mmCIF file of C-alpha atoms in Angstrom:
data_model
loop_
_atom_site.group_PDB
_atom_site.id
_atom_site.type_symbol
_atom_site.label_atom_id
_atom_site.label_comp_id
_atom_site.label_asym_id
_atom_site.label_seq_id
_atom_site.Cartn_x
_atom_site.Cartn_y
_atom_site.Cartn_z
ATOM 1 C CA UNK O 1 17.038 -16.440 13.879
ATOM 2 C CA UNK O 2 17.625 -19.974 14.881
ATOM 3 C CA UNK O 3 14.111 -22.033 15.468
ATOM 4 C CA UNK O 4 15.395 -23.177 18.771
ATOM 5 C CA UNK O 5 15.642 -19.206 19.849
ATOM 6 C CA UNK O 6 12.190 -18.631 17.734
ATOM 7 C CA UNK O 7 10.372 -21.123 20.284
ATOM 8 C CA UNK O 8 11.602 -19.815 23.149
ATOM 9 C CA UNK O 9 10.370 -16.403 22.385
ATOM 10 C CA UNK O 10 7.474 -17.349 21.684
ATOM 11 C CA UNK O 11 7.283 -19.214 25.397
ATOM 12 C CA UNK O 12 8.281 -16.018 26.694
ATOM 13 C CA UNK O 13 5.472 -14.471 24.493
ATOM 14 C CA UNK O 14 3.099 -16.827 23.964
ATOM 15 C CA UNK O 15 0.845 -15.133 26.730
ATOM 16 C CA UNK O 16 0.667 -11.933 25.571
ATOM 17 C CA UNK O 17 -0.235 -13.045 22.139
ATOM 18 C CA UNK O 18 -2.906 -15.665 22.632
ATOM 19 C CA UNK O 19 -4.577 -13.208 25.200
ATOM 20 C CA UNK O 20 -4.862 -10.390 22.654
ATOM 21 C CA UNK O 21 -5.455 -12.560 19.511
ATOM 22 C CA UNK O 22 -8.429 -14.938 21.475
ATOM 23 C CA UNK O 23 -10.417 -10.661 22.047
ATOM 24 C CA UNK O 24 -10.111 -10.563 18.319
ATOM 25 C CA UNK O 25 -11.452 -14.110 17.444
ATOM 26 C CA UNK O 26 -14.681 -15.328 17.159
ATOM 27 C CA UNK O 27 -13.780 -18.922 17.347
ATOM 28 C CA UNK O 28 -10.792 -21.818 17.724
ATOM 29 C CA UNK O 29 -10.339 -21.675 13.938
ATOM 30 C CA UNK O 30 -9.676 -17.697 13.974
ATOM 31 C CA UNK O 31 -7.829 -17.996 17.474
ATOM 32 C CA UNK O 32 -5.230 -20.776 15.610
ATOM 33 C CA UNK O 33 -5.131 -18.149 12.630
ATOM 34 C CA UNK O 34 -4.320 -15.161 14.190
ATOM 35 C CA UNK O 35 -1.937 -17.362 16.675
ATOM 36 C CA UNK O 36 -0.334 -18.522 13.874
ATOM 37 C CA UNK O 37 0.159 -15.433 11.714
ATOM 38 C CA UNK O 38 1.521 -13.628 14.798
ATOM 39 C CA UNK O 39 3.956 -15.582 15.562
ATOM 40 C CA UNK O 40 5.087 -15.892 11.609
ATOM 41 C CA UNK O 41 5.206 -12.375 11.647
ATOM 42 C CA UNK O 42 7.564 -12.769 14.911
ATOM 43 C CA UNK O 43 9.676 -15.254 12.932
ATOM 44 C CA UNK O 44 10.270 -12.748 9.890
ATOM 45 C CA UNK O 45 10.515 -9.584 11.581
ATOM 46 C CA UNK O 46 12.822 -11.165 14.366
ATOM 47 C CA UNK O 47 16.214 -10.151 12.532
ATOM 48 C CA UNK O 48 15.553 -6.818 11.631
ATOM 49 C CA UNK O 49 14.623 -6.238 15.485
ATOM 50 C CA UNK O 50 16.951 -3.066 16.620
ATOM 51 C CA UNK O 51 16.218 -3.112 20.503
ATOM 52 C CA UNK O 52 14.905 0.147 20.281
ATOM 53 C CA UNK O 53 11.838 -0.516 21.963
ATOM 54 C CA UNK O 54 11.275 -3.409 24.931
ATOM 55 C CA UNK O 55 10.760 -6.754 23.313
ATOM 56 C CA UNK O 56 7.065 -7.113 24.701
ATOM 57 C CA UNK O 57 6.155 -3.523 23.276
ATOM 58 C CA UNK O 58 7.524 -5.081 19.608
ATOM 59 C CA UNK O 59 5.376 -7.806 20.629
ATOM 60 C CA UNK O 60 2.454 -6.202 21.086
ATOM 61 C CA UNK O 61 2.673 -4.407 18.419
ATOM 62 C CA UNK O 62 2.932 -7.132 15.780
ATOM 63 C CA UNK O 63 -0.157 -8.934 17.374
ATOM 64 C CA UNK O 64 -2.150 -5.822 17.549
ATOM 65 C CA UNK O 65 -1.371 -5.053 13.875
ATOM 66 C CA UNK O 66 -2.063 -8.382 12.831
ATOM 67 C CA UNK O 67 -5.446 -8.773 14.587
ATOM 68 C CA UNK O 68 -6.903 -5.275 13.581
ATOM 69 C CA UNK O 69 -5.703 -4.782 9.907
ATOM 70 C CA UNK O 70 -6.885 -9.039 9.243
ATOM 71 C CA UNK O 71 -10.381 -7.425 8.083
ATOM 72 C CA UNK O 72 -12.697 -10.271 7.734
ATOM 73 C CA UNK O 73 -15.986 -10.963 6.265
ATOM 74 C CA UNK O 74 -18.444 -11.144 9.816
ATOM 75 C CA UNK O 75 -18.856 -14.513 8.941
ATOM 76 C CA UNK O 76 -22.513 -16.253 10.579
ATOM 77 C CA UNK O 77 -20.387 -18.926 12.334
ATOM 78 C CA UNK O 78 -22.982 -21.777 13.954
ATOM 79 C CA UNK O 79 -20.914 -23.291 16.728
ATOM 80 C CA UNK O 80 -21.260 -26.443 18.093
ATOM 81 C CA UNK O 81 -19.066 -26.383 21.085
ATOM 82 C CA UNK O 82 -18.051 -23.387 23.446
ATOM 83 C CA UNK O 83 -14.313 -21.255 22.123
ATOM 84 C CA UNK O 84 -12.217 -22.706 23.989
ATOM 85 C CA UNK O 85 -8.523 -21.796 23.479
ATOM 86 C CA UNK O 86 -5.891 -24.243 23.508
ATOM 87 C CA UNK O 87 -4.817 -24.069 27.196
ATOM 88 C CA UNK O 88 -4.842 -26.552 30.429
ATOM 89 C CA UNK O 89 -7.658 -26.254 32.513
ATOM 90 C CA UNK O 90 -5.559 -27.105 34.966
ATOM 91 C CA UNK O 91 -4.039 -23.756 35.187
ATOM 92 C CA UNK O 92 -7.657 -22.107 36.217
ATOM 93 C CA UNK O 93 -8.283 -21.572 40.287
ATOM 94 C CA UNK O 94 -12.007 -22.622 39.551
ATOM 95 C CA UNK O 95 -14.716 -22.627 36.947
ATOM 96 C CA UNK O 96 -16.096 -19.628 38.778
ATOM 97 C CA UNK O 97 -13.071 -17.681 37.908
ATOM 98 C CA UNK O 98 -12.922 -18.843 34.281
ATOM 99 C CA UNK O 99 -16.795 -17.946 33.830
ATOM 100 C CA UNK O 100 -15.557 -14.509 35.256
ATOM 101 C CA UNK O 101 -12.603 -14.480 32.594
ATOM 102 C CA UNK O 102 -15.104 -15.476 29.812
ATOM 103 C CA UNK O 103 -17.544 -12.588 30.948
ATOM 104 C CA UNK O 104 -14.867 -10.119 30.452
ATOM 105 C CA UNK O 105 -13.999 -11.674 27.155
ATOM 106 C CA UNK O 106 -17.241 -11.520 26.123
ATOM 107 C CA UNK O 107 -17.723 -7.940 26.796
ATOM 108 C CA UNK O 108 -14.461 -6.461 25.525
ATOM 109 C CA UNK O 109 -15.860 -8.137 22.287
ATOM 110 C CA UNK O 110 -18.598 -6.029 21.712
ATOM 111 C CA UNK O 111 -15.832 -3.279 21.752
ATOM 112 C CA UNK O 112 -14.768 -1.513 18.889
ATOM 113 C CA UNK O 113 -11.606 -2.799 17.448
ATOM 114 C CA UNK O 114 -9.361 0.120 18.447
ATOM 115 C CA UNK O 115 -11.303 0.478 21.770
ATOM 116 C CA UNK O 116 -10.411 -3.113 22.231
ATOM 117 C CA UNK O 117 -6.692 -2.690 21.356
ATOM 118 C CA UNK O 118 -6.536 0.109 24.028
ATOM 119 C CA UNK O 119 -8.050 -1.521 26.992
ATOM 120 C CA UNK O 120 -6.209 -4.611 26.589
ATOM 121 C CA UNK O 121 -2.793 -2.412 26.765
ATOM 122 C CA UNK O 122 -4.535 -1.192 30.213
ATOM 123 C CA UNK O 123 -5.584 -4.785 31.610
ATOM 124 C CA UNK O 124 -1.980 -5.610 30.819
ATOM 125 C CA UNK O 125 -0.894 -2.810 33.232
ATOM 126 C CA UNK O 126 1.257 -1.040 30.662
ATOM 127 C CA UNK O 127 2.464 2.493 31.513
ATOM 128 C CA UNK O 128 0.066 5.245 29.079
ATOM 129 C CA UNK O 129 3.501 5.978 27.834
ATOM 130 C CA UNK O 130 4.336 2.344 26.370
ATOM 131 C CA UNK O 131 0.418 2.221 25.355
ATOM 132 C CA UNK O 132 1.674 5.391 23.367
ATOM 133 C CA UNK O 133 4.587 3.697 21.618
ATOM 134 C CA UNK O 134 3.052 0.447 21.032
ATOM 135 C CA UNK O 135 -0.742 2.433 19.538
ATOM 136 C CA UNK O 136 1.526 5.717 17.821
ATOM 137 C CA UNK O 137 -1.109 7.973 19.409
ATOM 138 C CA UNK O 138 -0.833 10.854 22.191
ATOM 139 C CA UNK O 139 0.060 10.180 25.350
ATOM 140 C CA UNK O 140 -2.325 12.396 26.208
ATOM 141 C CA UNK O 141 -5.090 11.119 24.309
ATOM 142 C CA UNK O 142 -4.591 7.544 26.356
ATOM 143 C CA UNK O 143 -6.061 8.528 29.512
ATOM 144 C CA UNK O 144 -9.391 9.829 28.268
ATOM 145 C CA UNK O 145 -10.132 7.230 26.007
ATOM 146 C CA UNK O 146 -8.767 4.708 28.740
ATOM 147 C CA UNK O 147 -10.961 6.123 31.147
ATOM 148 C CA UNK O 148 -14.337 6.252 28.318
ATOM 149 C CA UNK O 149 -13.792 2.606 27.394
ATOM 150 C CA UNK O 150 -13.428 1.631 31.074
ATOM 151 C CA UNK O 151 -16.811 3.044 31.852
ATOM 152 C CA UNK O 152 -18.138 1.535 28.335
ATOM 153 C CA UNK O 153 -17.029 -2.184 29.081
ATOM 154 C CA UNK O 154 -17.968 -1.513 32.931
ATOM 155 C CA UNK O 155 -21.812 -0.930 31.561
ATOM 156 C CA UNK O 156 -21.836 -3.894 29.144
ATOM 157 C CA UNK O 157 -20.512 -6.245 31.952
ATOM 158 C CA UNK O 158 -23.371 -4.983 34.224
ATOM 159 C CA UNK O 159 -25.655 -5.909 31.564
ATOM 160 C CA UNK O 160 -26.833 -1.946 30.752
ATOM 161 C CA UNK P 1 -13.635 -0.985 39.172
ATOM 162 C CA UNK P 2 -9.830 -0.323 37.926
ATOM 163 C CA UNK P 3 -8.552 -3.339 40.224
ATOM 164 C CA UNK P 4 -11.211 -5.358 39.718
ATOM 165 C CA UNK P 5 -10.711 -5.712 36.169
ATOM 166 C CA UNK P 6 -7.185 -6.365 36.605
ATOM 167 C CA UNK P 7 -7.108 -8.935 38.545
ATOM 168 C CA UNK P 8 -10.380 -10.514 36.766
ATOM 169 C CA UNK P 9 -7.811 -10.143 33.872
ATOM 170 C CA UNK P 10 -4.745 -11.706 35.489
ATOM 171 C CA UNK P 11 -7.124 -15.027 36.303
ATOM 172 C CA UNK P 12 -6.947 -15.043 32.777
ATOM 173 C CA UNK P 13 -3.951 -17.436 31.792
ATOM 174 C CA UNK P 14 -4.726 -19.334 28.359
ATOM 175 C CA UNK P 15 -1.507 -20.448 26.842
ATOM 176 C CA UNK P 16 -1.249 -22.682 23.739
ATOM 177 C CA UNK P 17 1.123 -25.520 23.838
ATOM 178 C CA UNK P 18 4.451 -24.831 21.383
ATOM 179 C CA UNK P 19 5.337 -28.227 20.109
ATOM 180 C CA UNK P 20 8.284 -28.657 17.579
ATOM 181 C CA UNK P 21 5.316 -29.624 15.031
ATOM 182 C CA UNK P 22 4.064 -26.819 15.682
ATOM 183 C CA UNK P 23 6.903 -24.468 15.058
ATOM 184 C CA UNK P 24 7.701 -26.410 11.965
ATOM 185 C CA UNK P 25 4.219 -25.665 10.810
ATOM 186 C CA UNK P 26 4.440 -21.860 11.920
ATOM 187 C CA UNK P 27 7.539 -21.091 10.059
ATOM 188 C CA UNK P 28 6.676 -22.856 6.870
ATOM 189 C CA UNK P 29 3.434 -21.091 6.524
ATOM 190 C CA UNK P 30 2.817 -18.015 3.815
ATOM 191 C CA UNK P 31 1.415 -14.983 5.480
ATOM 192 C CA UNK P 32 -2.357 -14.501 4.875
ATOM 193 C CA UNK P 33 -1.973 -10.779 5.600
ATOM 194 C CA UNK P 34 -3.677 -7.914 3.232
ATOM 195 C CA UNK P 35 -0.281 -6.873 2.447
ATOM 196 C CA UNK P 36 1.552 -9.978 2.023
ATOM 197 C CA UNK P 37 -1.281 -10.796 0.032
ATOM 198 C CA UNK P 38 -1.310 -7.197 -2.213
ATOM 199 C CA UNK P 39 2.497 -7.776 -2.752
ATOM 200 C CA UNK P 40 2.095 -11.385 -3.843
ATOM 201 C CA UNK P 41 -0.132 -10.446 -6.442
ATOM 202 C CA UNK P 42 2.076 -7.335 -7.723
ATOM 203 C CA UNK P 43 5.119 -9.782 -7.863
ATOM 204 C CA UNK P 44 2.788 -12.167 -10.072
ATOM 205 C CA UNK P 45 2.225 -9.239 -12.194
ATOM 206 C CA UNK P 46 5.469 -8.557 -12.250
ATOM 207 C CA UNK P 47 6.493 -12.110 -13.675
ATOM 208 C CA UNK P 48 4.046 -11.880 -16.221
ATOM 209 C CA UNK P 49 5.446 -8.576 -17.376
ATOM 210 C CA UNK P 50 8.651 -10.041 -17.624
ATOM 211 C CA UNK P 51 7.782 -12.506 -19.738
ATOM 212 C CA UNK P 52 5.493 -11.351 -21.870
ATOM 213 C CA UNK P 53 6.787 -8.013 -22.947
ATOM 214 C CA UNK P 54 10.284 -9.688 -24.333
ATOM 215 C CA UNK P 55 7.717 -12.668 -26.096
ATOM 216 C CA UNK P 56 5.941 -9.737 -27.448
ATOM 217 C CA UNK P 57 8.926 -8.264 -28.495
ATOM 218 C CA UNK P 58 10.543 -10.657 -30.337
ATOM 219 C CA UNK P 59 6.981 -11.575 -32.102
ATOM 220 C CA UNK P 60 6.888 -7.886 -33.474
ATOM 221 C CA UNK P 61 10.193 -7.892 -34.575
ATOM 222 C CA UNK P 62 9.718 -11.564 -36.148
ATOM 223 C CA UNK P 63 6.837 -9.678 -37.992
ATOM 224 C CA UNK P 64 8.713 -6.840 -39.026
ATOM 225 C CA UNK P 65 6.753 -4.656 -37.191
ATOM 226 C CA UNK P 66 9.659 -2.401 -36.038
ATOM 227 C CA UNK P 67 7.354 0.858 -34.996
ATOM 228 C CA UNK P 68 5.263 -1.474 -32.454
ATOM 229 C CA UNK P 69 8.660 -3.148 -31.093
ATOM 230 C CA UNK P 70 10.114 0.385 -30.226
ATOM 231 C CA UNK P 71 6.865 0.971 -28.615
ATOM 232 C CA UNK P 72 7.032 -2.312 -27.063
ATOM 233 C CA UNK P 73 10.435 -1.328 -25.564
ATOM 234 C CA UNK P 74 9.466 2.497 -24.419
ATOM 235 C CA UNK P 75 6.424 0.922 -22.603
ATOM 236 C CA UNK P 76 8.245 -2.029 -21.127
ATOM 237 C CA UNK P 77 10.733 0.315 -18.845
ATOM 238 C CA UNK P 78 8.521 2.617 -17.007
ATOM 239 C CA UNK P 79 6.402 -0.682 -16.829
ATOM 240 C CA UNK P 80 9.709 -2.039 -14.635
ATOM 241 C CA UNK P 81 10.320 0.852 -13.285
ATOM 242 C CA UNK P 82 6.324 1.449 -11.899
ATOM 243 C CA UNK P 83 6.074 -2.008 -10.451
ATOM 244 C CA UNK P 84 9.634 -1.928 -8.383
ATOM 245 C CA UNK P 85 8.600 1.334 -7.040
ATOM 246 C CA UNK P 86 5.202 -0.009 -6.056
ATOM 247 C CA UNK P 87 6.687 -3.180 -4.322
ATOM 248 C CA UNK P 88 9.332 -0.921 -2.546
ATOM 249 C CA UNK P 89 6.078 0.827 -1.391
ATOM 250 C CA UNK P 90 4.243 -1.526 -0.345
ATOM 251 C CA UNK P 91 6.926 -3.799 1.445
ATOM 252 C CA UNK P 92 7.332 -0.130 3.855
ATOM 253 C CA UNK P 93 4.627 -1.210 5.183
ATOM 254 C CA UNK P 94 6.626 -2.831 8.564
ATOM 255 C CA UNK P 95 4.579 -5.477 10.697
ATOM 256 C CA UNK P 96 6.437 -4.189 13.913
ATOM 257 C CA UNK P 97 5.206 -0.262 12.952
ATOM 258 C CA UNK P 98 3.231 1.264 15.739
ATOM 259 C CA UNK P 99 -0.381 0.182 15.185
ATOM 260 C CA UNK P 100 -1.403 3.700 14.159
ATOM 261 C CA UNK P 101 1.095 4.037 11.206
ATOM 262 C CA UNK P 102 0.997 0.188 10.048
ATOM 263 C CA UNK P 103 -2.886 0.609 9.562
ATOM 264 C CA UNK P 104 -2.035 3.851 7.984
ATOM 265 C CA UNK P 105 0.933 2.113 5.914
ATOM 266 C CA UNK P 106 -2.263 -0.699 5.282
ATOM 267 C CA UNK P 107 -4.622 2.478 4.047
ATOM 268 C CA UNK P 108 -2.434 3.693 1.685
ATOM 269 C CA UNK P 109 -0.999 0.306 0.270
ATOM 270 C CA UNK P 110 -4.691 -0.597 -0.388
ATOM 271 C CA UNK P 111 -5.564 3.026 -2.082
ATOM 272 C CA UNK P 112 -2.159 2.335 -4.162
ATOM 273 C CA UNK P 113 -3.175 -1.063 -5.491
ATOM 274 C CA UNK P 114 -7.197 -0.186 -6.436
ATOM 275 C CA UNK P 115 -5.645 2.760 -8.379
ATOM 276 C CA UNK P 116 -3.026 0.416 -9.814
ATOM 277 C CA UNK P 117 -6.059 -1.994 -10.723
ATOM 278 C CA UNK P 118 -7.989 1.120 -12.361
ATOM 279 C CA UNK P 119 -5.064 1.973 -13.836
ATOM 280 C CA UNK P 120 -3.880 -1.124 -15.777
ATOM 281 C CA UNK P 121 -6.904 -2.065 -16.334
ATOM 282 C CA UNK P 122 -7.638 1.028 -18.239
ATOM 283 C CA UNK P 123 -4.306 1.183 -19.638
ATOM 284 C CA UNK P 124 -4.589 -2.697 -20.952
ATOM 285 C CA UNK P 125 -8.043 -1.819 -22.358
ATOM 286 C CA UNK P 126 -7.027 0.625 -24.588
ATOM 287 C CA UNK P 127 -3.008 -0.953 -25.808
ATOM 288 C CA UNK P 128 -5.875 -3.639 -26.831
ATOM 289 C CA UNK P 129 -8.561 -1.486 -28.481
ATOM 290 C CA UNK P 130 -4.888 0.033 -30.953
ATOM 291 C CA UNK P 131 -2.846 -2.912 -31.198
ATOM 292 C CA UNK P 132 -5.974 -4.310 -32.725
ATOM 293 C CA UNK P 133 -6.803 -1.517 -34.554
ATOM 294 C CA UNK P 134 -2.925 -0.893 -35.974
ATOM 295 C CA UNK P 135 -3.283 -5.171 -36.824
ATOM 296 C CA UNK P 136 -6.575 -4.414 -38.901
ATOM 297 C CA UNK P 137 -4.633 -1.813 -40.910
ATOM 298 C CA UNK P 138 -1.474 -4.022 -41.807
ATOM 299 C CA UNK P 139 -3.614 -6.420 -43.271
ATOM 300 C CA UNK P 140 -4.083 -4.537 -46.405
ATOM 301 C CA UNK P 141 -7.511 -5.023 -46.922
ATOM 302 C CA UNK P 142 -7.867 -1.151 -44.820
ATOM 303 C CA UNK P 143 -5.665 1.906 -46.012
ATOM 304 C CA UNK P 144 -6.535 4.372 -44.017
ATOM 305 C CA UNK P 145 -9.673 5.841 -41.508
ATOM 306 C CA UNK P 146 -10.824 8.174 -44.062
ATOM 307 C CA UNK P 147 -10.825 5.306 -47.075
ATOM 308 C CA UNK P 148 -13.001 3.650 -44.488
ATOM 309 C CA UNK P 149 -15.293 5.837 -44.001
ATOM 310 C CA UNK P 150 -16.187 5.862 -47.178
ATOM 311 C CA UNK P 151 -16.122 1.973 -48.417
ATOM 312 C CA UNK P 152 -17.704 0.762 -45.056
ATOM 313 C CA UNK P 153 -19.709 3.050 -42.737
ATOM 314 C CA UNK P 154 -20.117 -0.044 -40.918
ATOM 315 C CA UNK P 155 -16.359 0.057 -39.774
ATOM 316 C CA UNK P 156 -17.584 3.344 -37.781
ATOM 317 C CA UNK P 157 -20.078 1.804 -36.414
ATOM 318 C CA UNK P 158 -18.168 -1.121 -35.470
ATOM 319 C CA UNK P 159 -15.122 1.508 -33.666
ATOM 320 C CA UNK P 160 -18.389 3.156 -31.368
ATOM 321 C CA UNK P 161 -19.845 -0.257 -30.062
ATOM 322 C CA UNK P 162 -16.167 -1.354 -29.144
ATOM 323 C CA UNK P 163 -15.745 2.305 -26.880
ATOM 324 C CA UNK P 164 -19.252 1.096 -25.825
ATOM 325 C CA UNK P 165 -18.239 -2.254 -24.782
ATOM 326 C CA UNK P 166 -14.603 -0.648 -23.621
ATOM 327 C CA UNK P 167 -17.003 1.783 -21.018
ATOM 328 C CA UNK P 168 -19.044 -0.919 -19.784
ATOM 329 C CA UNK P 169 -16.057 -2.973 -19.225
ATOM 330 C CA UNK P 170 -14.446 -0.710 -17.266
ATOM 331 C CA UNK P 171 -17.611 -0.140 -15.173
ATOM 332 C CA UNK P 172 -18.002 -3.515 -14.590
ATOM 333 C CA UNK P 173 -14.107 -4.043 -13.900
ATOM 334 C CA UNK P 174 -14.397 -0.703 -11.677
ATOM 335 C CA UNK P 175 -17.441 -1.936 -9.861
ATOM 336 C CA UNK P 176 -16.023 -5.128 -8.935
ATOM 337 C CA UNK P 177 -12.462 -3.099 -7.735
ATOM 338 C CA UNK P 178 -14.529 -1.131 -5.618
ATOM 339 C CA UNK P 179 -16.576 -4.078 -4.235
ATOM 340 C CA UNK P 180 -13.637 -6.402 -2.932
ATOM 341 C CA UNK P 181 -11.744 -3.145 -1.517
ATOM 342 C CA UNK P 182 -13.557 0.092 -0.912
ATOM 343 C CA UNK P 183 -15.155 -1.888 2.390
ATOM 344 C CA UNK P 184 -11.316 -3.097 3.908
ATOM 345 C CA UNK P 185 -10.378 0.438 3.712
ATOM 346 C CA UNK P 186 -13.157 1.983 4.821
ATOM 347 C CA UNK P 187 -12.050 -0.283 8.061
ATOM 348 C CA UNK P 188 -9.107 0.822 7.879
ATOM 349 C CA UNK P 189 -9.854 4.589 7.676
ATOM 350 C CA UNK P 190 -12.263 4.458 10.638
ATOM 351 C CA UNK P 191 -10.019 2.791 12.757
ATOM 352 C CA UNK P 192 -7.411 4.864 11.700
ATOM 353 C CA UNK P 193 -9.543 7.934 12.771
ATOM 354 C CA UNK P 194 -10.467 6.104 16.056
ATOM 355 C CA UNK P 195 -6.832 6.042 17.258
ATOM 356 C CA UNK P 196 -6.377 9.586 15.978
ATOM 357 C CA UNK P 197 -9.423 11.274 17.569
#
């Protein structure tokens, strides 16, 4: 894979992959981490990409695996300034809106790691079957834990 | 509730800026994966092997010590052999798996390399303990166990408190195994169970 055809797949991607890695980190230092290992993966894995699936299901794949096997020590982090991912504020309708966004960050974090996997497949408005392919569970299976995480994340961002 | 969270979701548009820097910087970085990580250390191991059984070699044959070089050679190959199968093992485990059999892949690979680490450990232990012992006898000054036992009861004693300090080695070295990697795949197993149940 050329770089030049690396970057723009990651464009395409980038998205997808700083959404899901920024529910898994606890800070900017593990955002860029994850960020970065992702999109290494990406680069390696690119050429031995068969088509088989829809490029954004690979995709999600190799940034859920990366952000839920990276097992790290629950470091005591003291922060001085607010995670912030790398992105232009200008891109935000308001602060009210990004407060909102931050909320919902917040609470998916207090998730369980799989839990947290699942419901960002669902916020993404993937089909349960492409949740299926991407997680290698039932299809089945999706819709009940779907609908007990819903209810979970709905009661931490009511404050219960 | 459903929509609500969806569109909540869709506000939500961080994006990091790809600079050519940056991609440099991506694609000349090492992987800091468990995996890449478990299969950089086997292929470190696996250098060492490769040099230091042939140096071994040749130093038993350059001592005449013709019985220790055959068993130098009849360890060496299933040594090669065990350590390509374990990397072809380990490198199956495919980043762009489905999440369920990667961390499963990830499970496995880890239970793999603490029994390697038990393993070796154990096996290196004891090729130490004999190669010193089989040294002690070539010197001349020892003839055999049972001429031993007899001049020097101290020589007995001096067998037990190395089998002591062997045990306690390998509790410690066990212990420590167990320490660094029975927590990661305890992780692992859960989640594995999560998606599963």
């Amino acid at each position: 894979m050329k770089k030049v055809d690396f970057k723009d797949l990651l464009e395409e991607n980038k998205h997808i992959i700083s959404k899901l890695c920024r529910a898994y980190s606890n800070d900017q230092d593990e955002f860029e981490d994850y960020f970065q290992e992702v999109s290494l993966q990406i680069w390696k894995a690119y050429d031995s990409f068969k088509g088989e699936s829809k490029i954004s299901t690979w995709i999600y794949r190799i940034t859920l695996n990366v952000c839920l096997s990276e097992i790290r020590k629950n470091k005591r982090r003291i922060s001085t300034s607010p995670f912030k991912p790398d992105f232009d504020a200008a891109d935000h309708p308001s602060d009210l809106h990004q407060e909102k966004v931050d909320n919902l960050y917040n609470a998916i974090k207090t998730l369980k790691k799989v839990d947290r996997a699942i419901i960002l497949l669902y916020l993404e408005d993937k089909k349960y079957k492409e949740m299926a392919e991407i997680l290698g569970i039932n299809i089945s299976n999706i819709g009940v834990k779907v609908n007990r995480i819903k209810h979970e994340l709905k009661l931490k961002l009511n404050g219960q | 509730m459903d929509n609500e969270l969806k569109d909540l979701w869709s506000l939500n548009t961080s994006d990091v800026e790809l600079s050519e820097k940056k991609i440099d910087t991506i694609v000349k970085s090492k992987s800091t994966t468990l995996i890449a990580k478990i299969i950089k250390t086997i292929k470190i191991e696996h250098i060492i092997n490769l040099i230091s059984f042939p140096l071994f070699l040749a130093l038993t044959i350059y001592e005449s010590k013709f019985i220790l070089s055959i068993f130098t050679i009849v360890l060496f190959v299933p040594f090669l052999i065990y350590y390509n199968r374990l990397l072809i093992k380990l490198k199956q485990a495919k980043i762009e798996l489905n999440v369920h059999d990667y961390l499963l892949k990830c499970y496995k690979n880890l239970k793999a390399f603490v029994l390697h680490y038990k393993i070796a450990s154990t096996s290196l232990a004891v090729i130490s303990f004999f190669v010193s012992l089989s040294y002690d006898f070539h010197k001349g000054e020892i003839k055999s166990v049972e001429e031993l036992r007899l001049e020097n009861s101290n020589y007995l004693v001096s067998i037990f408190a190395i089998v002591i300090g062997l045990i306690i080695l390998f509790a410690v070295m066990w212990t420590i195994i167990h320490l660094l990697y029975a927590g990661k795949m305890k992780k692992l197993k859960r989640m594995i169970e999560e998606l599963e149940n």
